Amino acid sequence: AQKITQTQPGMFVQEKEAVTLDCTYDTSDPSYGLFWYKQPSSGEMIFLIYQGSYDQQNATEGRYSLNFQKARKSANLVISASQLGDSAMYFCAMRGYNFNKFYFGSGTKLNVKP
Amino acid sequence: GAGVSQTPSNKVTEKGKYVELRCDPISGHTALYWYRQSLGQGPEFLIYFQGTGAADDSGLPNDRFFAVRPEGSVSTLKIQRTERGDSAVYLCASSFGLRDDEQFFGPGTRLTVL
């Protein structure tokens, strides 16, 4: 069975500092994709970053990077130089080999303090 | 360009009534997904369309829920005999249907069953 676990319901970070949001997953699929989405209070899901299970390098997109440790089945999101606008819910998601559905974690609410 | 649109943005109905929620995906996207997001939770997969056919409807909670995509573009999620437990935000997402690509989400329809 596929499962995504986000163990941090809420996080605080000081503006301009870096923060790591944890995500672990469980799957028996031979290949899979890992995604992070941001959901501001407005409700829309915004794609941040993608990591394929066979990608050799960790994904980066601007201030976002994904710390992918395949053996540990973790895919943590690192946000560098936090901004006030980063305050939102963050969801980790996985798409399995049979890529018809996404599995989402329960989310982490990030608050950036000025 | 235009993103995924969903109508209505809010729907209030009474227990036992029938509702239809509409999703207009990004033009050219063959894959379409419906999710349900309860308060404080991550999106929960309901159904996935590839073209006109429902490739995976394993997430539909029961036979009161049904979805169609007759021409491979617009999709309608139909809920019969609504119950208070159906209250949630219903999200639609679309993608090109390739293994590594991201989903683009609509703003959601907030359904409230009184």
PDB file of N, CA and C in Angstrom, chain A residues 31-33 35 37 39 42-48 50 52 89 91 95-107, chain B residues 4 33 35 37 40-45 47-48 50 55-56 58-59 91 95 97-107:
ATOM      1  N   SER A  31       9.087   2.175  -9.468  1.00  0.00           N
ATOM      2  CA  SER A  31       9.408   3.578  -9.732  1.00  0.00           C
ATOM      3  C   SER A  31       8.230   4.431  -9.316  1.00  0.00           C
ATOM      4  N   TYR A  32       8.510   5.645  -8.969  1.00  0.00           N
ATOM      5  CA  TYR A  32       7.475   6.522  -8.447  1.00  0.00           C
ATOM      6  C   TYR A  32       7.963   7.962  -8.542  1.00  0.00           C
ATOM      7  N   GLY A  33       7.062   8.881  -8.340  1.00  0.00           N
ATOM      8  CA  GLY A  33       7.402  10.298  -8.347  1.00  0.00           C
ATOM      9  C   GLY A  33       6.973  10.937  -7.047  1.00  0.00           C
ATOM     10  N   PHE A  35       6.266  14.663  -5.077  1.00  0.00           N
ATOM     11  CA  PHE A  35       5.893  16.048  -5.361  1.00  0.00           C
ATOM     12  C   PHE A  35       5.683  16.803  -4.048  1.00  0.00           C
ATOM     13  N   TYR A  37       3.531  20.333  -2.846  1.00  0.00           N
ATOM     14  CA  TYR A  37       2.586  21.378  -3.206  1.00  0.00           C
ATOM     15  C   TYR A  37       2.427  22.336  -2.043  1.00  0.00           C
ATOM     16  N   GLN A  39      -0.263  25.120  -0.410  1.00  0.00           N
ATOM     17  CA  GLN A  39      -1.672  25.530  -0.431  1.00  0.00           C
ATOM     18  C   GLN A  39      -1.855  26.739   0.485  1.00  0.00           C
ATOM     19  N   SER A  42      -5.919  30.800   0.412  1.00  0.00           N
ATOM     20  CA  SER A  42      -6.886  30.926  -0.689  1.00  0.00           C
ATOM     21  C   SER A  42      -7.370  29.555  -1.181  1.00  0.00           C
ATOM     22  N   GLY A  43      -6.621  28.503  -0.889  1.00  0.00           N
ATOM     23  CA  GLY A  43      -7.085  27.144  -1.177  1.00  0.00           C
ATOM     24  C   GLY A  43      -6.503  26.481  -2.403  1.00  0.00           C
ATOM     25  N   GLU A  44      -5.920  27.237  -3.318  1.00  0.00           N
ATOM     26  CA  GLU A  44      -5.428  26.611  -4.537  1.00  0.00           C
ATOM     27  C   GLU A  44      -4.109  25.889  -4.288  1.00  0.00           C
ATOM     28  N   MET A  45      -3.951  24.724  -4.878  1.00  0.00           N
ATOM     29  CA  MET A  45      -2.739  23.927  -4.745  1.00  0.00           C
ATOM     30  C   MET A  45      -1.726  24.402  -5.783  1.00  0.00           C
ATOM     31  N   ILE A  46      -0.530  24.715  -5.316  1.00  0.00           N
ATOM     32  CA  ILE A  46       0.520  25.236  -6.196  1.00  0.00           C
ATOM     33  C   ILE A  46       1.672  24.246  -6.217  1.00  0.00           C
ATOM     34  N   PHE A  47       2.022  23.760  -7.402  1.00  0.00           N
ATOM     35  CA  PHE A  47       3.137  22.829  -7.548  1.00  0.00           C
ATOM     36  C   PHE A  47       4.451  23.542  -7.228  1.00  0.00           C
ATOM     37  N   LEU A  48       5.306  22.863  -6.456  1.00  0.00           N
ATOM     38  CA  LEU A  48       6.607  23.432  -6.096  1.00  0.00           C
ATOM     39  C   LEU A  48       7.769  22.692  -6.750  1.00  0.00           C
ATOM     40  N   TYR A  50       9.413  18.513  -8.066  1.00  0.00           N
ATOM     41  CA  TYR A  50       9.207  17.095  -8.376  1.00  0.00           C
ATOM     42  C   TYR A  50      10.542  16.345  -8.296  1.00  0.00           C
ATOM     43  N   GLY A  52      11.888  12.347  -9.270  1.00  0.00           N
ATOM     44  CA  GLY A  52      11.648  10.990  -9.725  1.00  0.00           C
ATOM     45  C   GLY A  52      12.507  10.014  -8.936  1.00  0.00           C
ATOM     46  N   MET A  89       0.016  25.969   3.942  1.00  0.00           N
ATOM     47  CA  MET A  89       0.090  24.520   4.148  1.00  0.00           C
ATOM     48  C   MET A  89       0.950  23.929   3.050  1.00  0.00           C
ATOM     49  N   PHE A  91       2.040  20.234   1.259  1.00  0.00           N
ATOM     50  CA  PHE A  91       1.687  18.828   1.131  1.00  0.00           C
ATOM     51  C   PHE A  91       2.738  18.088   0.312  1.00  0.00           C
ATOM     52  N   ARG A  95       3.210   9.727  -6.555  1.00  0.00           N
ATOM     53  CA  ARG A  95       2.498   9.035  -7.632  1.00  0.00           C
ATOM     54  C   ARG A  95       3.261   7.757  -7.907  1.00  0.00           C
ATOM     55  N   GLY A  96       2.553   6.649  -7.895  1.00  0.00           N
ATOM     56  CA  GLY A  96       3.200   5.360  -8.050  1.00  0.00           C
ATOM     57  C   GLY A  96       3.453   4.989  -9.499  1.00  0.00           C
ATOM     58  N   TYR A  97       3.931   3.780  -9.688  1.00  0.00           N
ATOM     59  CA  TYR A  97       4.275   3.278 -11.022  1.00  0.00           C
ATOM     60  C   TYR A  97       3.055   3.261 -11.930  1.00  0.00           C
ATOM     61  N   ASN A  98       1.941   2.826 -11.368  1.00  0.00           N
ATOM     62  CA  ASN A  98       0.669   2.895 -12.083  1.00  0.00           C
ATOM     63  C   ASN A  98       0.124   4.289 -11.836  1.00  0.00           C
ATOM     64  N   PHE A  99       0.543   5.219 -12.653  1.00  0.00           N
ATOM     65  CA  PHE A  99       0.501   6.626 -12.269  1.00  0.00           C
ATOM     66  C   PHE A  99      -0.861   7.271 -12.395  1.00  0.00           C
ATOM     67  N   ASN A 100      -1.860   6.522 -12.017  1.00  0.00           N
ATOM     68  CA  ASN A 100      -3.210   7.029 -12.118  1.00  0.00           C
ATOM     69  C   ASN A 100      -3.680   7.794 -10.902  1.00  0.00           C
ATOM     70  N   LYS A 101      -2.986   7.724  -9.794  1.00  0.00           N
ATOM     71  CA  LYS A 101      -3.472   8.467  -8.645  1.00  0.00           C
ATOM     72  C   LYS A 101      -2.304   9.004  -7.843  1.00  0.00           C
ATOM     73  N   PHE A 102      -2.603  10.088  -7.144  1.00  0.00           N
ATOM     74  CA  PHE A 102      -1.646  10.677  -6.232  1.00  0.00           C
ATOM     75  C   PHE A 102      -2.069  10.375  -4.806  1.00  0.00           C
ATOM     76  N   TYR A 103      -1.076  10.172  -3.953  1.00  0.00           N
ATOM     77  CA  TYR A 103      -1.339  10.003  -2.529  1.00  0.00           C
ATOM     78  C   TYR A 103      -0.733  11.209  -1.821  1.00  0.00           C
ATOM     79  N   PHE A 104      -1.530  11.861  -1.017  1.00  0.00           N
ATOM     80  CA  PHE A 104      -1.085  13.054  -0.312  1.00  0.00           C
ATOM     81  C   PHE A 104      -0.909  12.775   1.175  1.00  0.00           C
ATOM     82  N   GLY A 105       0.049  13.485   1.768  1.00  0.00           N
ATOM     83  CA  GLY A 105       0.179  13.478   3.209  1.00  0.00           C
ATOM     84  C   GLY A 105      -0.832  14.422   3.844  1.00  0.00           C
ATOM     85  N   SER A 106      -0.792  14.497   5.146  1.00  0.00           N
ATOM     86  CA  SER A 106      -1.768  15.308   5.878  1.00  0.00           C
ATOM     87  C   SER A 106      -1.369  16.773   5.956  1.00  0.00           C
ATOM     88  N   GLY A 107      -0.153  17.088   5.517  1.00  0.00           N
ATOM     89  CA  GLY A 107       0.257  18.469   5.412  1.00  0.00           C
ATOM     90  C   GLY A 107       0.991  19.011   6.627  1.00  0.00           C
TER      91      GLY A 107
ATOM     92  N   VAL B   4      -7.064  25.574 -14.713  1.00  0.00           N
ATOM     93  CA  VAL B   4      -8.205  24.709 -14.449  1.00  0.00           C
ATOM     94  C   VAL B   4      -9.279  25.545 -13.750  1.00  0.00           C
ATOM     95  N   TYR B  33      -8.228  14.541 -12.806  1.00  0.00           N
ATOM     96  CA  TYR B  33      -8.368  13.917 -11.488  1.00  0.00           C
ATOM     97  C   TYR B  33      -9.377  14.696 -10.650  1.00  0.00           C
ATOM     98  N   TYR B  35     -10.414  15.102  -6.533  1.00  0.00           N
ATOM     99  CA  TYR B  35     -10.014  14.850  -5.158  1.00  0.00           C
ATOM    100  C   TYR B  35     -11.044  15.477  -4.222  1.00  0.00           C
ATOM    101  N   GLN B  37     -11.099  17.136  -0.310  1.00  0.00           N
ATOM    102  CA  GLN B  37     -10.245  17.592   0.776  1.00  0.00           C
ATOM    103  C   GLN B  37     -11.111  18.041   1.946  1.00  0.00           C
ATOM    104  N   GLY B  40      -8.436  20.365   7.244  1.00  0.00           N
ATOM    105  CA  GLY B  40      -7.242  19.941   7.953  1.00  0.00           C
ATOM    106  C   GLY B  40      -6.584  18.694   7.408  1.00  0.00           C
ATOM    107  N   GLN B  41      -7.054  18.226   6.261  1.00  0.00           N
ATOM    108  CA  GLN B  41      -6.502  17.006   5.665  1.00  0.00           C
ATOM    109  C   GLN B  41      -5.898  17.290   4.301  1.00  0.00           C
ATOM    110  N   GLY B  42      -5.118  16.342   3.820  1.00  0.00           N
ATOM    111  CA  GLY B  42      -4.631  16.425   2.456  1.00  0.00           C
ATOM    112  C   GLY B  42      -5.691  15.944   1.490  1.00  0.00           C
ATOM    113  N   PRO B  43      -5.552  16.291   0.219  1.00  0.00           N
ATOM    114  CA  PRO B  43      -6.515  15.814  -0.776  1.00  0.00           C
ATOM    115  C   PRO B  43      -6.555  14.291  -0.826  1.00  0.00           C
ATOM    116  N   GLU B  44      -7.758  13.779  -1.010  1.00  0.00           N
ATOM    117  CA  GLU B  44      -7.982  12.342  -1.083  1.00  0.00           C
ATOM    118  C   GLU B  44      -8.465  12.010  -2.491  1.00  0.00           C
ATOM    119  N   PHE B  45      -7.770  11.107  -3.146  1.00  0.00           N
ATOM    120  CA  PHE B  45      -8.099  10.753  -4.516  1.00  0.00           C
ATOM    121  C   PHE B  45      -9.499  10.165  -4.642  1.00  0.00           C
ATOM    122  N   ILE B  47     -11.166   9.896  -8.344  1.00  0.00           N
ATOM    123  CA  ILE B  47     -11.286   9.264  -9.652  1.00  0.00           C
ATOM    124  C   ILE B  47     -10.320   9.925 -10.626  1.00  0.00           C
ATOM    125  N   TYR B  48      -9.886   9.137 -11.606  1.00  0.00           N
ATOM    126  CA  TYR B  48      -8.938   9.601 -12.618  1.00  0.00           C
ATOM    127  C   TYR B  48      -9.467   9.241 -14.003  1.00  0.00           C
ATOM    128  N   GLN B  50      -8.499   9.267 -18.123  1.00  0.00           N
ATOM    129  CA  GLN B  50      -7.547   9.434 -19.214  1.00  0.00           C
ATOM    130  C   GLN B  50      -8.412   9.514 -20.466  1.00  0.00           C
ATOM    131  N   ALA B  55     -10.228   5.789 -15.853  1.00  0.00           N
ATOM    132  CA  ALA B  55      -9.180   4.777 -15.763  1.00  0.00           C
ATOM    133  C   ALA B  55      -9.076   4.179 -14.373  1.00  0.00           C
ATOM    134  N   ASP B  56      -9.485   4.941 -13.383  1.00  0.00           N
ATOM    135  CA  ASP B  56      -9.411   4.467 -12.006  1.00  0.00           C
ATOM    136  C   ASP B  56     -10.455   5.216 -11.186  1.00  0.00           C
ATOM    137  N   SER B  58     -11.370   3.978  -8.098  1.00  0.00           N
ATOM    138  CA  SER B  58     -11.302   3.250  -6.832  1.00  0.00           C
ATOM    139  C   SER B  58     -11.441   4.145  -5.607  1.00  0.00           C
ATOM    140  N   GLY B  59     -11.294   5.450  -5.789  1.00  0.00           N
ATOM    141  CA  GLY B  59     -11.406   6.350  -4.654  1.00  0.00           C
ATOM    142  C   GLY B  59     -12.816   6.844  -4.371  1.00  0.00           C
ATOM    143  N   LEU B  91     -11.647  19.137  -5.268  1.00  0.00           N
ATOM    144  CA  LEU B  91     -10.606  19.679  -6.137  1.00  0.00           C
ATOM    145  C   LEU B  91     -10.523  18.876  -7.425  1.00  0.00           C
ATOM    146  N   SER B  95      -3.578  17.180 -16.194  1.00  0.00           N
ATOM    147  CA  SER B  95      -2.186  17.107 -16.628  1.00  0.00           C
ATOM    148  C   SER B  95      -2.142  16.536 -18.036  1.00  0.00           C
ATOM    149  N   GLY B  97      -0.814  13.882 -18.744  1.00  0.00           N
ATOM    150  CA  GLY B  97      -0.928  12.440 -18.648  1.00  0.00           C
ATOM    151  C   GLY B  97       0.386  11.708 -18.788  1.00  0.00           C
ATOM    152  N   LEU B  98       1.475  12.453 -18.764  1.00  0.00           N
ATOM    153  CA  LEU B  98       2.784  11.796 -18.836  1.00  0.00           C
ATOM    154  C   LEU B  98       3.244  11.435 -17.436  1.00  0.00           C
ATOM    155  N   ARG B  99       4.139  10.474 -17.369  1.00  0.00           N
ATOM    156  CA  ARG B  99       4.509   9.924 -16.067  1.00  0.00           C
ATOM    157  C   ARG B  99       5.119  10.973 -15.150  1.00  0.00           C
ATOM    158  N   ASP B 100       5.927  11.860 -15.708  1.00  0.00           N
ATOM    159  CA  ASP B 100       6.697  12.754 -14.846  1.00  0.00           C
ATOM    160  C   ASP B 100       6.118  14.155 -14.726  1.00  0.00           C
ATOM    161  N   ASP B 101       4.967  14.389 -15.310  1.00  0.00           N
ATOM    162  CA  ASP B 101       4.526  15.780 -15.299  1.00  0.00           C
ATOM    163  C   ASP B 101       3.648  16.076 -14.079  1.00  0.00           C
ATOM    164  N   GLU B 102       3.497  17.345 -13.833  1.00  0.00           N
ATOM    165  CA  GLU B 102       2.759  17.780 -12.659  1.00  0.00           C
ATOM    166  C   GLU B 102       1.287  17.921 -12.969  1.00  0.00           C
ATOM    167  N   GLN B 103       0.505  17.900 -11.919  1.00  0.00           N
ATOM    168  CA  GLN B 103      -0.903  18.201 -12.018  1.00  0.00           C
ATOM    169  C   GLN B 103      -1.102  19.692 -11.766  1.00  0.00           C
ATOM    170  N   PHE B 104      -2.056  20.257 -12.467  1.00  0.00           N
ATOM    171  CA  PHE B 104      -2.457  21.641 -12.233  1.00  0.00           C
ATOM    172  C   PHE B 104      -3.837  21.599 -11.595  1.00  0.00           C
ATOM    173  N   PHE B 105      -3.945  22.225 -10.443  1.00  0.00           N
ATOM    174  CA  PHE B 105      -5.190  22.162  -9.692  1.00  0.00           C
ATOM    175  C   PHE B 105      -6.079  23.365  -9.962  1.00  0.00           C
ATOM    176  N   GLY B 106      -7.364  23.130  -9.892  1.00  0.00           N
ATOM    177  CA  GLY B 106      -8.333  24.206  -9.902  1.00  0.00           C
ATOM    178  C   GLY B 106      -8.519  24.759  -8.500  1.00  0.00           C
ATOM    179  N   PRO B 107      -9.324  25.806  -8.372  1.00  0.00           N
ATOM    180  CA  PRO B 107      -9.514  26.457  -7.072  1.00  0.00           C
ATOM    181  C   PRO B 107     -10.426  25.680  -6.131  1.00  0.00           C
TER     182      PRO B 107
END
